[in-house]
Amino acid sequence: MARMYARRKGVSSSVRPHRTEAPEWSNQNKEQIEKLVVDMKKQGLQSAEIGLILRDKYAVPSVKLATGKRVDDILRENNLESEIPEDLRNLMTRALRMRKHLEENKKDFHNKRQLMLTESKVRRLVKYYIRSKRLPSGWVYKPDTAEILLSR
């Protein structure tokens, strides 16, 4: 299938092997893994970073296989879920960086186009999160207030 905004096909890459249970060499202590996830979130790490650290340092190839829950589910149970979802936050920071770049470089037309595409992705994600009740129904993305939202 082709990319959404580029007229090219995707590149094939490696795929994680299909597993239904954690491998025997991995750290399978459920409570310890959940405690590590909560501690790392309290340190200010995002859920993707938590998964990478658990994989690289603690030999947990998949949190879902080891605990039966995703990292976000563990954080939600412990009331540590952020008010803006991680993927939406990352797109908003990218758009904010592009806006700052365009203030200095007004003739950068490629960046203007990428800003339009990024902000349309943000608006689509906001619609999805409002439908799935992760964001309140009146929530609207405004580039002017994005910096204030992201500083929290």
PDB file of C-alpha atoms in Angstrom, residues 25-146:
ATOM      1  CA  TRP A  25      14.795 -16.450  29.225  1.00  0.00           C
ATOM      2  CA  SER A  26      12.912 -13.211  29.869  1.00  0.00           C
ATOM      3  CA  ASN A  27      12.157 -11.596  33.206  1.00  0.00           C
ATOM      4  CA  GLN A  28       8.629 -12.829  33.941  1.00  0.00           C
ATOM      5  CA  ASN A  29       7.963 -11.422  37.391  1.00  0.00           C
ATOM      6  CA  LYS A  30       4.695  -9.515  36.821  1.00  0.00           C
ATOM      7  CA  GLU A  31       4.748  -7.363  39.938  1.00  0.00           C
ATOM      8  CA  GLN A  32       8.369  -6.346  39.446  1.00  0.00           C
ATOM      9  CA  ILE A  33       7.733  -5.292  35.825  1.00  0.00           C
ATOM     10  CA  GLU A  34       4.667  -3.254  36.812  1.00  0.00           C
ATOM     11  CA  LYS A  35       6.654  -1.568  39.606  1.00  0.00           C
ATOM     12  CA  LEU A  36       9.434  -0.706  37.124  1.00  0.00           C
ATOM     13  CA  VAL A  37       6.898   0.786  34.688  1.00  0.00           C
ATOM     14  CA  VAL A  38       5.348   2.942  37.429  1.00  0.00           C
ATOM     15  CA  ASP A  39       8.765   4.087  38.719  1.00  0.00           C
ATOM     16  CA  MET A  40       9.956   5.038  35.235  1.00  0.00           C
ATOM     17  CA  LYS A  41       6.781   7.002  34.552  1.00  0.00           C
ATOM     18  CA  LYS A  42       7.264   8.900  37.817  1.00  0.00           C
ATOM     19  CA  GLN A  43      10.761   9.793  36.579  1.00  0.00           C
ATOM     20  CA  GLY A  44       9.100  11.454  33.572  1.00  0.00           C
ATOM     21  CA  LEU A  45       9.670   8.887  30.816  1.00  0.00           C
ATOM     22  CA  GLN A  46       7.142   8.290  28.044  1.00  0.00           C
ATOM     23  CA  SER A  47       5.610   4.864  27.501  1.00  0.00           C
ATOM     24  CA  ALA A  48       7.677   4.158  24.370  1.00  0.00           C
ATOM     25  CA  GLU A  49      10.883   4.941  26.278  1.00  0.00           C
ATOM     26  CA  ILE A  50       9.738   2.698  29.123  1.00  0.00           C
ATOM     27  CA  GLY A  51       9.279  -0.197  26.708  1.00  0.00           C
ATOM     28  CA  LEU A  52      12.738   0.319  25.210  1.00  0.00           C
ATOM     29  CA  ILE A  53      14.436   0.464  28.608  1.00  0.00           C
ATOM     30  CA  LEU A  54      12.622  -2.667  29.780  1.00  0.00           C
ATOM     31  CA  ARG A  55      13.704  -4.445  26.603  1.00  0.00           C
ATOM     32  CA  ASP A  56      17.347  -3.340  26.716  1.00  0.00           C
ATOM     33  CA  LYS A  57      18.162  -3.284  30.447  1.00  0.00           C
ATOM     34  CA  TYR A  58      15.732  -5.691  32.081  1.00  0.00           C
ATOM     35  CA  ALA A  59      15.355  -8.398  29.366  1.00  0.00           C
ATOM     36  CA  VAL A  60      11.605  -7.955  28.920  1.00  0.00           C
ATOM     37  CA  PRO A  61      11.020  -8.398  25.169  1.00  0.00           C
ATOM     38  CA  SER A  62       7.327  -7.528  25.417  1.00  0.00           C
ATOM     39  CA  VAL A  63       5.530  -6.024  28.402  1.00  0.00           C
ATOM     40  CA  LYS A  64       2.215  -7.316  27.086  1.00  0.00           C
ATOM     41  CA  LEU A  65       3.463 -10.913  26.896  1.00  0.00           C
ATOM     42  CA  ALA A  66       5.095 -10.736  30.321  1.00  0.00           C
ATOM     43  CA  THR A  67       2.243  -9.051  32.234  1.00  0.00           C
ATOM     44  CA  GLY A  68      -0.815  -9.499  30.043  1.00  0.00           C
ATOM     45  CA  LYS A  69      -1.250  -5.696  29.865  1.00  0.00           C
ATOM     46  CA  ARG A  70       0.174  -2.926  27.727  1.00  0.00           C
ATOM     47  CA  VAL A  71       2.326  -0.202  29.281  1.00  0.00           C
ATOM     48  CA  ASP A  72      -0.524   2.302  28.863  1.00  0.00           C
ATOM     49  CA  ASP A  73      -2.928  -0.051  30.668  1.00  0.00           C
ATOM     50  CA  ILE A  74      -0.527  -0.356  33.607  1.00  0.00           C
ATOM     51  CA  LEU A  75      -0.200   3.433  33.773  1.00  0.00           C
ATOM     52  CA  ARG A  76      -3.979   3.871  33.546  1.00  0.00           C
ATOM     53  CA  GLU A  77      -4.501   1.477  36.487  1.00  0.00           C
ATOM     54  CA  ASN A  78      -2.054   3.510  38.595  1.00  0.00           C
ATOM     55  CA  ASN A  79      -3.583   6.883  37.578  1.00  0.00           C
ATOM     56  CA  LEU A  80      -0.382   7.972  35.822  1.00  0.00           C
ATOM     57  CA  GLU A  81      -1.837   8.371  32.349  1.00  0.00           C
ATOM     58  CA  SER A  82      -1.033  11.724  30.738  1.00  0.00           C
ATOM     59  CA  GLU A  83      -3.927  13.949  29.744  1.00  0.00           C
ATOM     60  CA  ILE A  84      -2.674  14.204  26.129  1.00  0.00           C
ATOM     61  CA  PRO A  85      -1.841  10.843  24.483  1.00  0.00           C
ATOM     62  CA  GLU A  86       1.816  10.312  23.618  1.00  0.00           C
ATOM     63  CA  ASP A  87       1.474  10.140  19.822  1.00  0.00           C
ATOM     64  CA  LEU A  88      -0.602  13.324  19.753  1.00  0.00           C
ATOM     65  CA  ARG A  89       1.900  15.084  22.023  1.00  0.00           C
ATOM     66  CA  ASN A  90       4.791  14.103  19.719  1.00  0.00           C
ATOM     67  CA  LEU A  91       2.991  15.414  16.632  1.00  0.00           C
ATOM     68  CA  MET A  92       2.158  18.657  18.418  1.00  0.00           C
ATOM     69  CA  THR A  93       5.804  19.208  19.417  1.00  0.00           C
ATOM     70  CA  ARG A  94       6.863  18.550  15.830  1.00  0.00           C
ATOM     71  CA  ALA A  95       4.367  21.124  14.545  1.00  0.00           C
ATOM     72  CA  LEU A  96       5.534  23.608  17.172  1.00  0.00           C
ATOM     73  CA  ARG A  97       9.185  23.178  16.114  1.00  0.00           C
ATOM     74  CA  MET A  98       8.175  23.695  12.474  1.00  0.00           C
ATOM     75  CA  ARG A  99       6.300  26.888  13.349  1.00  0.00           C
ATOM     76  CA  LYS A 100       9.354  28.266  15.173  1.00  0.00           C
ATOM     77  CA  HIS A 101      11.519  27.376  12.173  1.00  0.00           C
ATOM     78  CA  LEU A 102       9.109  29.123   9.805  1.00  0.00           C
ATOM     79  CA  GLU A 103       9.205  32.327  11.862  1.00  0.00           C
ATOM     80  CA  GLU A 104      12.907  32.633  11.025  1.00  0.00           C
ATOM     81  CA  ASN A 105      12.756  31.097   7.524  1.00  0.00           C
ATOM     82  CA  LYS A 106       9.641  32.443   5.867  1.00  0.00           C
ATOM     83  CA  LYS A 107      10.584  31.184   2.369  1.00  0.00           C
ATOM     84  CA  ASP A 108      10.936  27.531   3.399  1.00  0.00           C
ATOM     85  CA  PHE A 109       8.060  26.199   1.302  1.00  0.00           C
ATOM     86  CA  HIS A 110       8.865  22.537   1.920  1.00  0.00           C
ATOM     87  CA  ASN A 111       8.543  23.095   5.631  1.00  0.00           C
ATOM     88  CA  LYS A 112       5.258  24.966   5.130  1.00  0.00           C
ATOM     89  CA  ARG A 113       3.888  21.924   3.323  1.00  0.00           C
ATOM     90  CA  GLN A 114       5.138  19.553   6.024  1.00  0.00           C
ATOM     91  CA  LEU A 115       3.545  21.769   8.673  1.00  0.00           C
ATOM     92  CA  MET A 116       0.200  21.504   6.871  1.00  0.00           C
ATOM     93  CA  LEU A 117       0.496  17.708   6.712  1.00  0.00           C
ATOM     94  CA  THR A 118       1.539  17.413  10.358  1.00  0.00           C
ATOM     95  CA  GLU A 119      -1.293  19.620  11.573  1.00  0.00           C
ATOM     96  CA  SER A 120      -3.815  17.647   9.538  1.00  0.00           C
ATOM     97  CA  LYS A 121      -2.515  14.467  11.232  1.00  0.00           C
ATOM     98  CA  VAL A 122      -2.976  16.202  14.585  1.00  0.00           C
ATOM     99  CA  ARG A 123      -6.571  17.129  13.749  1.00  0.00           C
ATOM    100  CA  ARG A 124      -7.353  13.576  12.604  1.00  0.00           C
ATOM    101  CA  LEU A 125      -5.871  12.131  15.796  1.00  0.00           C
ATOM    102  CA  VAL A 126      -7.848  14.608  17.915  1.00  0.00           C
ATOM    103  CA  LYS A 127     -11.066  13.473  16.202  1.00  0.00           C
ATOM    104  CA  TYR A 128     -10.182   9.846  16.917  1.00  0.00           C
ATOM    105  CA  TYR A 129      -9.355  10.500  20.582  1.00  0.00           C
ATOM    106  CA  ILE A 130     -12.575  12.483  21.075  1.00  0.00           C
ATOM    107  CA  ARG A 131     -14.567   9.590  19.584  1.00  0.00           C
ATOM    108  CA  SER A 132     -12.792   7.073  21.818  1.00  0.00           C
ATOM    109  CA  LYS A 133     -13.316   9.353  24.878  1.00  0.00           C
ATOM    110  CA  ARG A 134      -9.587   9.816  25.615  1.00  0.00           C
ATOM    111  CA  LEU A 135     -10.019  13.583  25.160  1.00  0.00           C
ATOM    112  CA  PRO A 136     -12.992  15.688  26.283  1.00  0.00           C
ATOM    113  CA  SER A 137     -15.590  16.450  23.618  1.00  0.00           C
ATOM    114  CA  GLY A 138     -14.801  20.171  23.401  1.00  0.00           C
ATOM    115  CA  TRP A 139     -11.054  19.696  22.951  1.00  0.00           C
ATOM    116  CA  VAL A 140      -9.660  21.540  19.900  1.00  0.00           C
ATOM    117  CA  TYR A 141      -6.081  21.788  18.643  1.00  0.00           C
ATOM    118  CA  LYS A 142      -4.976  25.406  18.354  1.00  0.00           C
ATOM    119  CA  PRO A 143      -1.382  26.156  17.328  1.00  0.00           C
ATOM    120  CA  ASP A 144      -1.386  29.290  19.509  1.00  0.00           C
ATOM    121  CA  THR A 145      -2.078  27.364  22.726  1.00  0.00           C
ATOM    122  CA  ALA A 146      -0.106  24.208  21.832  1.00  0.00           C
TER     123      ALA A 146
END
